Amino acid sequence: MLLATWNRRFYQRGRRCDRKHVEQIDAALERRRSNFLAYRHRSIETVGDGEEGAIKEHFAYFEPFLGRVGVAKCFHLIAPSFFPLWDNEIAAEYGTPLQELGKNAGQYWAFIRKVQADIQKLGGAGAIEKAVGTPALKALDEFAYCKFTTGWI
């Protein structure tokens, strides 16, 4: 239900978040359960070059039925300290503009690495959370959303 609400733009284009769709998502997650359990308790700070292939493959697998933004949202729900959120505006501002559906795995990987670098520049995830009282990825997403998506700041 959260994904359907949070990713409503994807479902406005003739797609339905019905029982069949939810079962498709559940089955896909179950097939990759061990992979996602390994990410669940990790920080984005631990992402290494050797994970590029696997992360891009996971993204590419889910993108056709969750959409470019929906994949990041789904992954973030599973591992909120590891997978960053993005939307069209945020991705573009990070120099990783969203491409047509099915061609964004490389863009998301580049985005992960750029967010990881930002967190390191700010002193690390622990320092960010201590300073603002919010997990690092959530704090950066809220800042990016307010600045790039809404233009509030």
Phi, psi and omega in degrees: 000317179299314181298321180297321180285315184290335184244034188299329179302321180297322183275354179280350184259045177085356178272152181238140174261071182258185182303317180298317180294315179298320177296324177297315178297312180302316180295319179295318178294321180297320179297333183247018185308311183297323177298311184289329175297326179292328179279334191308319185253019180256158175262152175302336179298338183268358180296132179236163181306326182293351181263356183305310183301314182294315181295317178296322179294317177299313181301312182298325180294318184275335187303319182300329182249359174242343182086167185297317181276324182297325178299311180299321179294316178298312180297321179295322177297326181282318183223078189292345177261356185249315184257119179281156175274153172210164170220183183304311184292316180296314179302316180297317180295332178275003179078020179232059186301144181292139180258185176296157183306131178098359184231034187242002181299316179294324178295318180293320178300314179298321178297314178305313183293325179290320177295319177302316179296320178299317180297319178296319179297330181272006176100003178102161183299320180296319180293321179296313181297320179295320183289321186246353178074018180224143176308145187306309182296323178293316180297315179294322178295316180297319177298311182298319178298313181295324183277309190266323184276313184260336183073020181293332180231000000 
